[in-house]
Short mmCIF file of C-alpha atoms and ligand atoms in Angstrom, two decimals:
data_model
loop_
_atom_site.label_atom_id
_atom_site.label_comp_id
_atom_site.label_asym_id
_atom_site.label_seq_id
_atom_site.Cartn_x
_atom_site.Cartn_y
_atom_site.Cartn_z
CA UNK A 100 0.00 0.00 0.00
CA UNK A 101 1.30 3.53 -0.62
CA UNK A 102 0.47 6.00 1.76
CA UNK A 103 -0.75 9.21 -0.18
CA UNK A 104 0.57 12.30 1.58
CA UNK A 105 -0.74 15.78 1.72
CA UNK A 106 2.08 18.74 3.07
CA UNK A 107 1.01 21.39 4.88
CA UNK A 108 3.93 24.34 4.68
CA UNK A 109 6.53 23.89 2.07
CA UNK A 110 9.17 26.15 3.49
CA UNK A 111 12.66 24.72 4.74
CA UNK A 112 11.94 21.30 6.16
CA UNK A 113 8.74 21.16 4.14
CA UNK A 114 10.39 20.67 0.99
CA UNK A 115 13.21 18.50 2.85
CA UNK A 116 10.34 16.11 3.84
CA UNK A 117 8.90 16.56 0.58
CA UNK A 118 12.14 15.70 -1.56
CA UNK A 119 12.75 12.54 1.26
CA UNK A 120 9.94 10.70 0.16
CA UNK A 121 9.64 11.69 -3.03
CA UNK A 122 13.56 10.69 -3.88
CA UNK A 123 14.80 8.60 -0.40
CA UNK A 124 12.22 6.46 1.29
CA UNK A 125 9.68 3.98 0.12
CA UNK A 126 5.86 3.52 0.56
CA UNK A 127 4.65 7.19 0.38
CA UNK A 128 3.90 9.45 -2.06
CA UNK A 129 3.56 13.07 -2.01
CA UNK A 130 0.16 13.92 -3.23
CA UNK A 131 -1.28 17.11 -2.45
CA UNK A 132 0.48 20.68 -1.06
CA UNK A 133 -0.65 24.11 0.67
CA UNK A 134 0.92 27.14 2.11
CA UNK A 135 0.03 30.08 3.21
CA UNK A 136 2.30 31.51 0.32
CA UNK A 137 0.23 29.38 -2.68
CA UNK A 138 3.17 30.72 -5.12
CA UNK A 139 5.22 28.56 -2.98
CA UNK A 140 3.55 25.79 -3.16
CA UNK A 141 2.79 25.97 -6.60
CA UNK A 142 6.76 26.39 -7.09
CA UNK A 143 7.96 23.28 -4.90
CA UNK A 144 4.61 21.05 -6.79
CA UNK A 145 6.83 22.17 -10.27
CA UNK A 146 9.20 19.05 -9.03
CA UNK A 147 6.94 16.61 -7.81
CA UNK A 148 5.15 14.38 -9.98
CA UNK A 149 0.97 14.30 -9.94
CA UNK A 150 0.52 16.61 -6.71
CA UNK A 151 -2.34 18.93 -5.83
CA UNK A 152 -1.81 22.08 -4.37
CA UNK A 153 -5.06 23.42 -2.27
CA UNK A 154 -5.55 26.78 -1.44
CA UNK A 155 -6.11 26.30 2.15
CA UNK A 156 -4.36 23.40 4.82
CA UNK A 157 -8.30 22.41 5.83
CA UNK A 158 -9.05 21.58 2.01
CA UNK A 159 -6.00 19.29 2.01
CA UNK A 160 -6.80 17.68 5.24
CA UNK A 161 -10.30 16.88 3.86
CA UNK A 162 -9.25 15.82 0.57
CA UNK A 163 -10.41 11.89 -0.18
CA UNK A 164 -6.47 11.72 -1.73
CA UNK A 165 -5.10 11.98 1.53
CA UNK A 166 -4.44 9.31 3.82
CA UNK A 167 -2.28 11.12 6.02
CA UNK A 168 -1.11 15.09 6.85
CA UNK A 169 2.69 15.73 7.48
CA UNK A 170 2.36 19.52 9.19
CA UNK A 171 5.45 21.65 8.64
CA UNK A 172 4.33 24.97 8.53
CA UNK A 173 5.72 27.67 11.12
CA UNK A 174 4.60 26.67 15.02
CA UNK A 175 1.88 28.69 15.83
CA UNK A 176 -0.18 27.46 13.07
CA UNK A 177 0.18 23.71 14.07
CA UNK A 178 -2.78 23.00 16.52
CA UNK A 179 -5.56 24.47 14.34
CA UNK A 180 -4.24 21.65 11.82
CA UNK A 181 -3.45 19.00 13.82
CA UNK A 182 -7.13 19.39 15.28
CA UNK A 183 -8.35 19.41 11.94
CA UNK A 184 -6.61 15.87 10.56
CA UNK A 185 -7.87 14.72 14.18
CA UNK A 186 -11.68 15.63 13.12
CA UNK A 187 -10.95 14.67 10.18
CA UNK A 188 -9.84 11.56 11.36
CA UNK A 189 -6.55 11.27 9.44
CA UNK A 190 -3.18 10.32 10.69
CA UNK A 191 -0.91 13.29 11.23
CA UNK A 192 2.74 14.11 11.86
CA UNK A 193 3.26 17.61 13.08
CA UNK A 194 7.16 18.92 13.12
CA UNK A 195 8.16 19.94 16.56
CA UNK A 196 6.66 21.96 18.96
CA UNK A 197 3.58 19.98 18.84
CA UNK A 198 1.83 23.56 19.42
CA UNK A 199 3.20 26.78 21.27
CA UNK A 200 2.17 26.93 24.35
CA UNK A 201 1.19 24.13 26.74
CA UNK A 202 -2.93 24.96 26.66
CA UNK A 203 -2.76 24.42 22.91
CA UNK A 204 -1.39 21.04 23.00
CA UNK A 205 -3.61 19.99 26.06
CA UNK A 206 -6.17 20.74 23.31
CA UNK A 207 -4.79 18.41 21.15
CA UNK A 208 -4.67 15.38 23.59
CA UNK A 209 -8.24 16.03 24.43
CA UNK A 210 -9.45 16.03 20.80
CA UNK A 211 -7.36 12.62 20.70
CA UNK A 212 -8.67 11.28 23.50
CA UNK A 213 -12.26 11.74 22.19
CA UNK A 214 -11.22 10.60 19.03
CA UNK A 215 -10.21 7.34 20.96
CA UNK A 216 -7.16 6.69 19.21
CA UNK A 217 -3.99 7.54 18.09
CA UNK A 218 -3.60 9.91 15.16
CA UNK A 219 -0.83 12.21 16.05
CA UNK A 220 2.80 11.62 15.72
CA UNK A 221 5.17 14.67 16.77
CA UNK A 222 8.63 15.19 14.91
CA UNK A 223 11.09 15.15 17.61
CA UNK A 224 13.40 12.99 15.54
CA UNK A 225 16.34 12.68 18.14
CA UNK A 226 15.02 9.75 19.30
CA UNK A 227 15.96 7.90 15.70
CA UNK A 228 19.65 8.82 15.67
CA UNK A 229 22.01 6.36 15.96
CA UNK A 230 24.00 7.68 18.39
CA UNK A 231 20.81 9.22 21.25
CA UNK A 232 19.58 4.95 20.78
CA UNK A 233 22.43 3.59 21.66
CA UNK A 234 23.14 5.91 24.33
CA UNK A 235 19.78 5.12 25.53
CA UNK A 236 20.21 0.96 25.15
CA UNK A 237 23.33 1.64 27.81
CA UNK A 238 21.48 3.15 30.02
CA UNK A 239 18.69 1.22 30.12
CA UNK A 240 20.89 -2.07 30.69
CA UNK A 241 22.55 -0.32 33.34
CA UNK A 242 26.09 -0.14 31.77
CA UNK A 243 26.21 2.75 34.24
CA UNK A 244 24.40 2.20 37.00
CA UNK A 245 21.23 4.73 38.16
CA UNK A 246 21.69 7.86 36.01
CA UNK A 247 22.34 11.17 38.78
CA UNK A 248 23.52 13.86 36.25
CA UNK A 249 23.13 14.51 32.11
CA UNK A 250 24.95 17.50 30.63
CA UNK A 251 24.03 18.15 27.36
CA UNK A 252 24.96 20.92 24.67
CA UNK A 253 23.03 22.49 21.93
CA UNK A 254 25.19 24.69 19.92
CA UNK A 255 24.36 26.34 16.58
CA UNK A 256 27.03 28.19 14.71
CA UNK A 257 24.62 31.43 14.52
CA UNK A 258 20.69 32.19 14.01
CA UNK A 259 19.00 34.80 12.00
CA UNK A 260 17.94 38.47 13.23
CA UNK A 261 14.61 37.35 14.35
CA UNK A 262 15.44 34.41 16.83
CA UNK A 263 14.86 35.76 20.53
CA UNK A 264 16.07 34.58 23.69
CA UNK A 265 12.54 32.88 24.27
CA UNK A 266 13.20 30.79 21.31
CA UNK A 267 16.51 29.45 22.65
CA UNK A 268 14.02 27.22 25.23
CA UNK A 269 10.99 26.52 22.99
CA UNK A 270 12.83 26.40 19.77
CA UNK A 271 16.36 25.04 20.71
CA UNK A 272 15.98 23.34 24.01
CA UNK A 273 12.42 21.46 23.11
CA UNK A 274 15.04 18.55 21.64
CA UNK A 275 16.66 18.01 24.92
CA UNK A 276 13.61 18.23 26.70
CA UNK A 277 12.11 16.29 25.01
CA UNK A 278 14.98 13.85 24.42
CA UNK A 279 15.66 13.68 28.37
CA UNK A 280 11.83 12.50 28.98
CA UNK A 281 12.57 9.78 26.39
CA UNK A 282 15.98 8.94 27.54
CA UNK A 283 15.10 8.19 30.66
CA UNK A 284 11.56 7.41 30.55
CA UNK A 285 10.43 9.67 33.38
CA UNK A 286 8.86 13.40 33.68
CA UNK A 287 10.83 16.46 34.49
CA UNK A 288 9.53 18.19 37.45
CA UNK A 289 10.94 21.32 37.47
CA UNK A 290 13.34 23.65 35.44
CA UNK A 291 15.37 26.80 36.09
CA UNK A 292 17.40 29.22 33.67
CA UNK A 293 20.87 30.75 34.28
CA UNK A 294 22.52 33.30 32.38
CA UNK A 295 25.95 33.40 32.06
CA UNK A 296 27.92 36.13 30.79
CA UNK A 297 26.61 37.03 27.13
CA UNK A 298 28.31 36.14 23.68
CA UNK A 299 29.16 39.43 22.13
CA UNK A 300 29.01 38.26 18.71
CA UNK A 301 25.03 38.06 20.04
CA UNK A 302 22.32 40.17 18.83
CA UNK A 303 21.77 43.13 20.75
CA UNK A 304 18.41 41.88 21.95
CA UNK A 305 19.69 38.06 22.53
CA UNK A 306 20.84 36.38 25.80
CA UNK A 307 23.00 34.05 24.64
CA UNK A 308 24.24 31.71 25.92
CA UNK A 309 21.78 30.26 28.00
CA UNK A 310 21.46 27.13 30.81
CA UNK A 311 18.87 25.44 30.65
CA UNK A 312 18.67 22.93 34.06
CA UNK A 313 15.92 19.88 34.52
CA UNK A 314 14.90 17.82 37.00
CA UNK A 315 13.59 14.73 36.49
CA UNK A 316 10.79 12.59 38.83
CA UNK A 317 13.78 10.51 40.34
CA UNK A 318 15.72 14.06 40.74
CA UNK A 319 18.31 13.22 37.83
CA UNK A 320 19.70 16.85 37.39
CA UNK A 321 19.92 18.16 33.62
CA UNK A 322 22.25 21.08 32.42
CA UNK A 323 21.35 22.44 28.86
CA UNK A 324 23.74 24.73 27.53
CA UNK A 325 21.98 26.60 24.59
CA UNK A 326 24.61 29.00 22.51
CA UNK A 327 23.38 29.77 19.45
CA UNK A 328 26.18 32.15 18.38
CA UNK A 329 28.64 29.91 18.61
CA UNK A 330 30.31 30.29 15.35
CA UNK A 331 32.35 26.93 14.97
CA UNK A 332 29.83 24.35 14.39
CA UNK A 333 26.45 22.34 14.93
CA UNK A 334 27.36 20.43 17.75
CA UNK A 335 25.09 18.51 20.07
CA UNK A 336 25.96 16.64 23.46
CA UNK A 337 24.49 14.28 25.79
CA UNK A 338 26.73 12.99 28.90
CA UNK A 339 25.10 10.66 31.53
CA UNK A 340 26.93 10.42 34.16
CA UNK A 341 25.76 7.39 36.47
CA UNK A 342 26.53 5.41 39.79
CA UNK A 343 29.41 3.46 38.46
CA UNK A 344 30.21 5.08 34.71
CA UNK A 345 29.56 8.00 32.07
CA UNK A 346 28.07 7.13 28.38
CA UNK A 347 28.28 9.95 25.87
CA UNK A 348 27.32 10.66 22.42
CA UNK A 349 30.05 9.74 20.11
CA UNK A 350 31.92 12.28 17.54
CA UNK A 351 30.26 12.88 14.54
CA UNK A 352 32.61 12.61 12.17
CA UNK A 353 33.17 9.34 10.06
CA UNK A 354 37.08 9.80 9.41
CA UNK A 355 39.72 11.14 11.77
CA UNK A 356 42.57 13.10 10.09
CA UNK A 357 45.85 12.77 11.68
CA UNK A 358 48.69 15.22 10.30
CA UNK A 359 51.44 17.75 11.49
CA UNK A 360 51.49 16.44 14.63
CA UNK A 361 47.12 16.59 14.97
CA UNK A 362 44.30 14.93 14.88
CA UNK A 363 40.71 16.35 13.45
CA UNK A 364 37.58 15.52 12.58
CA UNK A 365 34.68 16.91 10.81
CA UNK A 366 31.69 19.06 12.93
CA UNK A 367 28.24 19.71 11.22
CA UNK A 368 27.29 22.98 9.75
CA UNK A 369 24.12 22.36 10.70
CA UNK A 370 21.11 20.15 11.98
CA UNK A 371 20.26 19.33 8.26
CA UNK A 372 23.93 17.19 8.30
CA UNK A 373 23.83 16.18 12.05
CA UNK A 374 20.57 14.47 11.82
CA UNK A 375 19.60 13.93 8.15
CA UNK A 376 19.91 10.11 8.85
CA UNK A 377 17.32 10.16 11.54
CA UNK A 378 14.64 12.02 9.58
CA UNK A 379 15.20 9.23 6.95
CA UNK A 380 14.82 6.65 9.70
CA UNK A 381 12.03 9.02 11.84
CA UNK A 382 9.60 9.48 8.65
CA UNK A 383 10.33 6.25 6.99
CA UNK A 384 8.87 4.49 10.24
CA UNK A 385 6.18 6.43 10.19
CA UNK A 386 5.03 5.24 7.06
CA UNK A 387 6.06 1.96 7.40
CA UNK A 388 3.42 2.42 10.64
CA UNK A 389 0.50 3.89 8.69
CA UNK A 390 0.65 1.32 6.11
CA UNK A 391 0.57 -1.15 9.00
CA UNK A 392 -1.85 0.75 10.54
CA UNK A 393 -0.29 1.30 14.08
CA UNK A 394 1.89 4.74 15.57
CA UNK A 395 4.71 4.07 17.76
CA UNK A 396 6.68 7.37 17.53
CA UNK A 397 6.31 10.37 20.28
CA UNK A 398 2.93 10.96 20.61
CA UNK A 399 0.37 13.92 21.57
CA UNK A 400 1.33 13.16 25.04
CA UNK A 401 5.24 13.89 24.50
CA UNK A 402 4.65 16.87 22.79
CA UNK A 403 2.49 18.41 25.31
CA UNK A 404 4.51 17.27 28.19
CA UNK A 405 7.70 18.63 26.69
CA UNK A 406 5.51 22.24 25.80
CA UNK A 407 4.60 22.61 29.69
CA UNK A 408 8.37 22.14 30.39
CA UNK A 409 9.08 24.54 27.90
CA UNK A 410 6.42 26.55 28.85
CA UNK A 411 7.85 26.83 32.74
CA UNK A 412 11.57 27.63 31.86
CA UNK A 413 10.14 30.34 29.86
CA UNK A 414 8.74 31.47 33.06
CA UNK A 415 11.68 30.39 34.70
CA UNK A 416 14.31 32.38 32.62
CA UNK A 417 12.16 35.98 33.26
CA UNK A 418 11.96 35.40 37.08
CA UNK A 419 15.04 33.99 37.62
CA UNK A 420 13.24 31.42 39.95
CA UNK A 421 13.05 27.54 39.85
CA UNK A 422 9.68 26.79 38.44
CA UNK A 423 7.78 23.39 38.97
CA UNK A 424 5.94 21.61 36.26
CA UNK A 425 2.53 19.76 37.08
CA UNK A 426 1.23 17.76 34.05
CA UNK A 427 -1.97 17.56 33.70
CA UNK A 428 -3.16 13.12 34.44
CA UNK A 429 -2.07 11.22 31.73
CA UNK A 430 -4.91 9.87 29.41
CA UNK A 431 -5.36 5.74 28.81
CA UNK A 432 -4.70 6.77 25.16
CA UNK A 433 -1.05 7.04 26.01
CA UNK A 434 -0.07 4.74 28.67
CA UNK A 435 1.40 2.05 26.44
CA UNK A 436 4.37 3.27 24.63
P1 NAP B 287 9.74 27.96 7.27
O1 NAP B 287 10.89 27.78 6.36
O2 NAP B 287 9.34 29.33 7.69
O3 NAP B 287 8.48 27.23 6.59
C1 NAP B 287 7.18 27.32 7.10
C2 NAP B 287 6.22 27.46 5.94
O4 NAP B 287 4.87 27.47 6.42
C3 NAP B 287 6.42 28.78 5.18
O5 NAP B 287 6.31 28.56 3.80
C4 NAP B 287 5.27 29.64 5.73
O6 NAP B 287 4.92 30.68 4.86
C5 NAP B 287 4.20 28.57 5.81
N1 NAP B 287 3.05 28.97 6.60
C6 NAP B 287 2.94 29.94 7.55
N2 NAP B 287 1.67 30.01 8.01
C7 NAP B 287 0.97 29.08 7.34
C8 NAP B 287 -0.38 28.68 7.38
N3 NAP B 287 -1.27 29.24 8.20
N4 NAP B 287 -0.77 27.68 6.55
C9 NAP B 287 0.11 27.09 5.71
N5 NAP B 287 1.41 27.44 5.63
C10 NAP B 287 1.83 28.41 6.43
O7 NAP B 287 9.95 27.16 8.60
P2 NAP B 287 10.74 25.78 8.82
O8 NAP B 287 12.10 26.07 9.30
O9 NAP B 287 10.55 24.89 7.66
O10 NAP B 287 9.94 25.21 10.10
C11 NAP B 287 8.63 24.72 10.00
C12 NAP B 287 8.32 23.92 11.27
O11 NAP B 287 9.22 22.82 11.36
C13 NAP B 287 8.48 24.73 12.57
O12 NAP B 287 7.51 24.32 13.50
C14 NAP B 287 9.87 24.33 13.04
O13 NAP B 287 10.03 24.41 14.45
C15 NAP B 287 9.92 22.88 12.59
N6 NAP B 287 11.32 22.41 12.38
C16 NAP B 287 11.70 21.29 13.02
C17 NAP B 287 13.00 20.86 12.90
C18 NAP B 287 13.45 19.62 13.63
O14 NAP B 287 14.61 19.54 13.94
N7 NAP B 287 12.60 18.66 13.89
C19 NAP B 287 13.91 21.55 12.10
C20 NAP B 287 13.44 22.69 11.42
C21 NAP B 287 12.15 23.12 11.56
P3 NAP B 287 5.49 32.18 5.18
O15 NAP B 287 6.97 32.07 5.12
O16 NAP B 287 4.91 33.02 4.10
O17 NAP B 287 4.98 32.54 6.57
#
């Protein structure tokens, strides 16, 4: 069966989605297109074969061509679509956040729930890298005993004019929140900001870097460092540091270059190289799913659960105080992961 796929938002990962399973994966075709910006989407539908664009992301959603809605238009438009492929009773993945703000994706879960089953997939796509699933295997087996600490790093080389500092936690840090819930398959509880002493190659109006800290039900303690001016790289880090060991992500780079008396290796330019391989994996799966008719990626659930978190260290980073998180009871729907 080929799953026939409509695209809501054909900007930058839009079209990388698009061209992935048009050109890279199997079982799905791309089949119908909208954005806001119809001149858009009648450009990207110029190179892909027998697709439909629709004037309007409801239209699509409704359309008897679609079997499923991949949603990768800009954040704050995502709930009023997901809730619309959930009336509409279509299966829908919805790039990362879920929604903007934790009320929106409580929304979301409710529509689910009265739906009475599981239509929403979220695209945190961490969790189908290589390198985050083996690092969760080892802790899972225990390689290091009961996890106490996990430093992590989120560095981009630089971000456009228009990112603000609030962004650095719901943009940026929403991986490792999210990733941390997954990682160790427990809730984070409460979350506090620091700010260290500001990167001058910053915008004027952007605190930068930032800390981001966790902690978790079983008070595992997070740090987040989130720079986003940091000029030499796309670099990502995740260091648990247990009862009896330390696991860590691996370097990226495939070959090491020893010469003049040094050794190197290659760091992504951006997230597009660091985790192109698990957007392969993270959409392929999905498809593989719908065609089998079940969902096992992060759900409604994660993606509201990591927006309340986000939500509070928001908060957290304009008082300067430690802010709990209280999730709302977590529905049936979700229990079995
Ligand atoms: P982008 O390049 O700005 O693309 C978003 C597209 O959606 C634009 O064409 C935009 O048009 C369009 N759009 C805006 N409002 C719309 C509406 N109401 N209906 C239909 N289309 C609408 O943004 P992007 O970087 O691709 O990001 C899109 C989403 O993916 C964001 O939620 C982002 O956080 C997420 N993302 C996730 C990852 C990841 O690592 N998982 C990486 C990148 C992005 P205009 O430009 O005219 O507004």
């Amino acid at each position: 069966m080929t799953v026939r796929i409509g695209v809501i938002g054909v900007g930058m990962i839009g079209q990388e989605h698009i061209r992935r399973v048009t050109h890279a994966l199997s079982g799905g075709r791309i089949v119908a297109l909208s954005d806001v910006d119809r001149g858009r989407a009648e450009k990207v539908a110029t190179s892909v074969p027998d697709v439909r664009v629709h004037a309007a992301g409801e239209d699509l959603i409704r359309s008897k061509d679609v079997d499923a809605v991949l949603i990768t238009s800009s954040g704050q438009t995502h709930e009023q679509y997901v809730l619309a492929s959930i009336a509409a009773g279509k299966p829908v993945f919805c790039e990362k956040p879920l929604a903007t703000t934790e009320d929106a994706c409580s929304h979301i879960v409710d529509a689910e729930v009265a739906a009475g089953r599981r239509l929403v997939q979220v695209g945190f796509m961490r969790r189908y890298d290589g390198a985050y699933r083996a690092l969760k295997e080892a802790v899972a087996a225990g390689r290091v005993g009961a996890p106490l600490l996990v430093h992590c790093a989120h560095r981009n080389p630089k971000v456009p004019d228009g990112y603000v500092t609030e962004m650095a936690i719901h943009d940026t840090a929403i991986h490792e929140i999210d990733v941390i819930r997954w990682l160790l398959d427990e809730e984070i509880i409460a979350t506090r900001v620091l700010r260290p002493r500001r990167n001058s190659r910053a915008s004027a109006h952007l605190l930068d870097p930032l800390v981001v800290m966790l902690e978790t039900e079983s008070a595992v303690l997070v740090d987040i460092e989130v720079s986003v001016n940091i000029g030499y790289g796309y670099d990502v880090r995740c260091e648990v540091s247990g009862e009896t060991g330390t696991v860590a992500l691996g370097e990226t780079s495939s070959v090491t270059l020893r010469v003049g008396g040094a050794s190197s290796g290659r760091i992504p330019t951006g997230w597009q190289e660091r985790f192109g391989r698990a957007y392969d994996i993270e959409i392929q799966e999905w498809i593989d799913g719908l065609a089998q008719g079940r969902l096992s990626g992060p759900n409604a659930w994660d993606g509201y659960a990591a927006a309340a978190v986000s939500d509070r260290a928001v908060r957290a980073l304009k008082t300067g105080e430690r802010a709990t998180v209280s999730l709302r009871e977590k529905p049936e729907l979700y229990e079995v992961r």
